[in-house]
Amino acid sequence: MADGRHRATQPVSNGYDAASLTHEFEQLMRTKRLNRLHEPSRSRTHSASPSPMSNSSIPPPPTRAPPPPPSLGSPTAAPSPKPTTSSALRGLPIMPSPPQDAASLKFYNLLKGLSVTPTKYENPGLLDEALSVIPLDRLYSEAEEESQIMQAQAASVAGKPEWGYQDCVIRALLRWFKGSFFQFVNNPPCSKCHMPTIAQGMTPPTPDETARGATRVELYRCSDTSCTAHERFPRYSDVWQLLQSRRGRVGEWANCFSMFCRAVGARVRWVWNSEDYVWTEVYSEHQRRWVHVDACEGAWDQPRLYTEGWQRKISYCVAFSIDGATDVTRRYVRNFSRHGSPRNRAPEEVVLWSIHEIRRKRRENMSKTDQRRLIKEDEREEKELRCYMASALAAEINNMLPQGLTSRREDQKHPGARQEASTEWLAARGHGNSGPDRSHEGR
Ligand SMILES: [Zn+2]
């Protein structure tokens, strides 16, 4: 344990201007407590008022039901072993601690099981097979063109291009995958007469479906009374099979697209969210950070889509890769008091321990150099995530104190956090009045 791994088990230190952040936090809590005291009388006299963030330009959540995570059954909400705070999300130091009770052990086992998903991509035969269906020449030339445009734009303002060539390759892959390769399926159409079908519940997989990796099969009946054929929809979590079937819901989309990113040489993460949604993260060498990619939505670098866009409440987002796991909730839930859901599956100390344990397992056979590189990366990402929280906190304080008594110095440190409090954010990213893309529904 002389290597950097030891450091990873130390409590998370607060490198970000700890004293002033703590002070701001205390101020905020004081104000919140005061507000809470006033709340009962207010709620009696007023009907529920709209949230200050509610904005007609924010698209509604998609109507389709999100699927359960692809590889495991739907996780049941465990009873809280003990009340937890969001201290981990607030950047306060916590000490990793192994699970001591059944609920904590269950959560660790869930994460451990999920962490296997991206390891399945590390199969040269599979990646070759994937490459054989990707129109590489087309994607590379699209990427080249986009990358040159970005360079020219940057040169005209004497700046740095926003994205590099590798990022543009993934962006081209994303357009092709959503536009031409994968199909979104709600109710599969009748294969006899192509009429819509009606859900009939689940049915046991056939031996053939089991052999192809389907653990669950949905059954549908043709809506045409003169046909009444049955249609089976096996839910495949096996990426080999997804190359063939090329259809599914969010789970299949994220799984197959993540594998394709790997096939074109990107470092990739498969991100699991406790509210039964999944997506991808790709490492941008150009920006030296992990970038959110949602194949199903065709979304690139829009981490606040789920909370500020769809108004979802989220408790955990965990990113899994061949290098381990990272709790990336803070990237997706910038304002935990507004968009956070209680993190009560296990104490935060256990969550941290579980993440460290998965990392340790994935990295134990790596060279010391690689291990050190990954620890450096973890530290840099921790700083990035902490900055999001600090920035959201500062924005909240600013909102409570209209005169803006707090400074905006974190903006200068991390320009990416600048738009934190802006409700114009989604509009600026083309999600203005259009709502979420539903073009793939009912196909
Ligand atoms: Zn039919």
PDB file of C-alpha atoms in Angstrom, residues 60-175:
ATOM      1  CA  PRO A  60     -41.346  18.374 -20.095  1.00  0.00           C
ATOM      2  CA  PRO A  61     -39.971  14.920 -19.308  1.00  0.00           C
ATOM      3  CA  PRO A  62     -40.407  12.292 -21.983  1.00  0.00           C
ATOM      4  CA  THR A  63     -43.646  10.334 -21.791  1.00  0.00           C
ATOM      5  CA  ARG A  64     -42.053   6.946 -22.273  1.00  0.00           C
ATOM      6  CA  ALA A  65     -41.322   5.021 -19.142  1.00  0.00           C
ATOM      7  CA  PRO A  66     -37.621   4.648 -18.479  1.00  0.00           C
ATOM      8  CA  PRO A  67     -36.521   0.994 -18.501  1.00  0.00           C
ATOM      9  CA  PRO A  68     -34.899  -0.826 -15.634  1.00  0.00           C
ATOM     10  CA  PRO A  69     -31.100  -1.030 -15.757  1.00  0.00           C
ATOM     11  CA  PRO A  70     -30.110  -3.452 -18.509  1.00  0.00           C
ATOM     12  CA  SER A  71     -28.133  -6.031 -16.606  1.00  0.00           C
ATOM     13  CA  LEU A  72     -30.001  -6.394 -13.361  1.00  0.00           C
ATOM     14  CA  GLY A  73     -33.568  -6.567 -12.181  1.00  0.00           C
ATOM     15  CA  SER A  74     -35.179  -3.398 -10.957  1.00  0.00           C
ATOM     16  CA  PRO A  75     -33.534  -2.425  -7.712  1.00  0.00           C
ATOM     17  CA  THR A  76     -35.934  -2.071  -4.839  1.00  0.00           C
ATOM     18  CA  ALA A  77     -35.626   0.903  -2.595  1.00  0.00           C
ATOM     19  CA  ALA A  78     -33.932  -0.264   0.556  1.00  0.00           C
ATOM     20  CA  PRO A  79     -35.023   1.113   3.877  1.00  0.00           C
ATOM     21  CA  SER A  80     -32.661   3.710   5.165  1.00  0.00           C
ATOM     22  CA  PRO A  81     -30.164   2.126   7.550  1.00  0.00           C
ATOM     23  CA  LYS A  82     -29.737   5.476   9.214  1.00  0.00           C
ATOM     24  CA  PRO A  83     -30.537   9.026   8.238  1.00  0.00           C
ATOM     25  CA  THR A  84     -27.889  10.418   5.964  1.00  0.00           C
ATOM     26  CA  THR A  85     -27.109  13.900   4.897  1.00  0.00           C
ATOM     27  CA  SER A  86     -25.828  14.956   1.546  1.00  0.00           C
ATOM     28  CA  SER A  87     -22.491  15.803   3.127  1.00  0.00           C
ATOM     29  CA  ALA A  88     -20.666  13.936   0.375  1.00  0.00           C
ATOM     30  CA  LEU A  89     -22.361  16.161  -2.138  1.00  0.00           C
ATOM     31  CA  ARG A  90     -21.656  19.269  -0.122  1.00  0.00           C
ATOM     32  CA  GLY A  91     -17.954  18.476  -0.281  1.00  0.00           C
ATOM     33  CA  LEU A  92     -17.604  17.900   3.434  1.00  0.00           C
ATOM     34  CA  PRO A  93     -15.035  15.250   4.395  1.00  0.00           C
ATOM     35  CA  ILE A  94     -16.281  11.709   4.972  1.00  0.00           C
ATOM     36  CA  MET A  95     -14.389   8.533   5.781  1.00  0.00           C
ATOM     37  CA  PRO A  96     -15.037   5.408   3.690  1.00  0.00           C
ATOM     38  CA  SER A  97     -16.489   2.570   5.698  1.00  0.00           C
ATOM     39  CA  PRO A  98     -17.456  -0.990   4.651  1.00  0.00           C
ATOM     40  CA  PRO A  99     -21.129  -2.030   4.721  1.00  0.00           C
ATOM     41  CA  GLN A 100     -22.295  -3.164   8.176  1.00  0.00           C
ATOM     42  CA  ASP A 101     -25.993  -3.786   7.611  1.00  0.00           C
ATOM     43  CA  ALA A 102     -28.105  -5.659   5.075  1.00  0.00           C
ATOM     44  CA  ALA A 103     -29.268  -2.565   3.172  1.00  0.00           C
ATOM     45  CA  SER A 104     -25.716  -1.247   2.791  1.00  0.00           C
ATOM     46  CA  LEU A 105     -24.444  -4.629   1.668  1.00  0.00           C
ATOM     47  CA  LYS A 106     -27.255  -4.831  -0.843  1.00  0.00           C
ATOM     48  CA  PHE A 107     -26.342  -1.448  -2.302  1.00  0.00           C
ATOM     49  CA  TYR A 108     -22.678  -2.397  -2.530  1.00  0.00           C
ATOM     50  CA  ASN A 109     -23.599  -5.638  -4.293  1.00  0.00           C
ATOM     51  CA  LEU A 110     -25.833  -3.718  -6.692  1.00  0.00           C
ATOM     52  CA  LEU A 111     -22.968  -1.363  -7.605  1.00  0.00           C
ATOM     53  CA  LYS A 112     -20.547  -4.269  -7.885  1.00  0.00           C
ATOM     54  CA  GLY A 113     -22.932  -6.045 -10.267  1.00  0.00           C
ATOM     55  CA  LEU A 114     -23.482  -2.924 -12.369  1.00  0.00           C
ATOM     56  CA  SER A 115     -19.738  -2.288 -12.569  1.00  0.00           C
ATOM     57  CA  VAL A 116     -19.340  -5.355 -14.791  1.00  0.00           C
ATOM     58  CA  THR A 117     -21.261  -3.789 -17.711  1.00  0.00           C
ATOM     59  CA  PRO A 118     -18.396  -1.795 -19.301  1.00  0.00           C
ATOM     60  CA  THR A 119     -15.902  -4.631 -18.833  1.00  0.00           C
ATOM     61  CA  LYS A 120     -17.864  -6.586 -21.450  1.00  0.00           C
ATOM     62  CA  TYR A 121     -16.780  -4.066 -24.089  1.00  0.00           C
ATOM     63  CA  GLU A 122     -13.139  -5.118 -23.700  1.00  0.00           C
ATOM     64  CA  ASN A 123     -13.380  -7.889 -26.246  1.00  0.00           C
ATOM     65  CA  PRO A 124     -11.358  -7.444 -29.461  1.00  0.00           C
ATOM     66  CA  GLY A 125     -13.723  -9.696 -31.433  1.00  0.00           C
ATOM     67  CA  LEU A 126     -16.728  -7.662 -30.318  1.00  0.00           C
ATOM     68  CA  LEU A 127     -15.073  -4.321 -31.060  1.00  0.00           C
ATOM     69  CA  ASP A 128     -14.019  -5.553 -34.516  1.00  0.00           C
ATOM     70  CA  GLU A 129     -17.571  -6.644 -35.183  1.00  0.00           C
ATOM     71  CA  ALA A 130     -18.805  -3.216 -34.095  1.00  0.00           C
ATOM     72  CA  LEU A 131     -16.258  -1.455 -36.318  1.00  0.00           C
ATOM     73  CA  SER A 132     -17.445  -3.493 -39.272  1.00  0.00           C
ATOM     74  CA  VAL A 133     -20.950  -1.979 -39.058  1.00  0.00           C
ATOM     75  CA  ILE A 134     -19.830   1.632 -38.393  1.00  0.00           C
ATOM     76  CA  PRO A 135     -19.376   3.750 -41.576  1.00  0.00           C
ATOM     77  CA  LEU A 136     -15.961   4.918 -40.388  1.00  0.00           C
ATOM     78  CA  ASP A 137     -14.958   6.867 -43.505  1.00  0.00           C
ATOM     79  CA  ARG A 138     -18.138   8.906 -43.358  1.00  0.00           C
ATOM     80  CA  LEU A 139     -17.806   9.593 -39.623  1.00  0.00           C
ATOM     81  CA  TYR A 140     -14.123  10.534 -39.886  1.00  0.00           C
ATOM     82  CA  SER A 141     -14.741  12.983 -42.712  1.00  0.00           C
ATOM     83  CA  GLU A 142     -17.688  14.532 -40.853  1.00  0.00           C
ATOM     84  CA  ALA A 143     -15.505  14.853 -37.781  1.00  0.00           C
ATOM     85  CA  GLU A 144     -12.683  16.374 -39.811  1.00  0.00           C
ATOM     86  CA  GLU A 145     -15.020  18.945 -41.269  1.00  0.00           C
ATOM     87  CA  GLU A 146     -16.606  19.879 -37.951  1.00  0.00           C
ATOM     88  CA  SER A 147     -13.259  20.044 -36.241  1.00  0.00           C
ATOM     89  CA  GLN A 148     -11.897  22.392 -38.943  1.00  0.00           C
ATOM     90  CA  ILE A 149     -14.919  24.660 -38.603  1.00  0.00           C
ATOM     91  CA  MET A 150     -14.379  24.823 -34.847  1.00  0.00           C
ATOM     92  CA  GLN A 151     -10.698  25.615 -35.366  1.00  0.00           C
ATOM     93  CA  ALA A 152     -11.532  28.368 -37.802  1.00  0.00           C
ATOM     94  CA  GLN A 153     -14.130  29.833 -35.462  1.00  0.00           C
ATOM     95  CA  ALA A 154     -11.663  29.716 -32.579  1.00  0.00           C
ATOM     96  CA  ALA A 155      -8.927  31.310 -34.682  1.00  0.00           C
ATOM     97  CA  SER A 156     -11.231  34.186 -35.595  1.00  0.00           C
ATOM     98  CA  VAL A 157     -11.543  35.136 -31.928  1.00  0.00           C
ATOM     99  CA  ALA A 158      -7.993  34.069 -31.034  1.00  0.00           C
ATOM    100  CA  GLY A 159      -9.284  31.321 -28.766  1.00  0.00           C
ATOM    101  CA  LYS A 160      -9.134  27.569 -28.365  1.00  0.00           C
ATOM    102  CA  PRO A 161     -11.548  25.342 -30.303  1.00  0.00           C
ATOM    103  CA  GLU A 162     -14.330  24.104 -28.055  1.00  0.00           C
ATOM    104  CA  TRP A 163     -13.895  20.444 -29.052  1.00  0.00           C
ATOM    105  CA  GLY A 164     -11.058  18.418 -30.528  1.00  0.00           C
ATOM    106  CA  TYR A 165     -11.095  16.022 -33.467  1.00  0.00           C
ATOM    107  CA  GLN A 166     -11.679  12.960 -31.248  1.00  0.00           C
ATOM    108  CA  ASP A 167     -14.701  14.668 -29.706  1.00  0.00           C
ATOM    109  CA  CYS A 168     -16.031  15.387 -33.179  1.00  0.00           C
ATOM    110  CA  VAL A 169     -15.667  11.677 -34.052  1.00  0.00           C
ATOM    111  CA  ILE A 170     -17.934  10.798 -31.122  1.00  0.00           C
ATOM    112  CA  ARG A 171     -20.361  13.557 -32.106  1.00  0.00           C
ATOM    113  CA  ALA A 172     -20.538  12.104 -35.628  1.00  0.00           C
ATOM    114  CA  LEU A 173     -20.971   8.617 -34.170  1.00  0.00           C
ATOM    115  CA  LEU A 174     -23.811   9.930 -32.019  1.00  0.00           C
ATOM    116  CA  ARG A 175     -25.637  11.427 -35.031  1.00  0.00           C
TER     117      ARG A 175
END
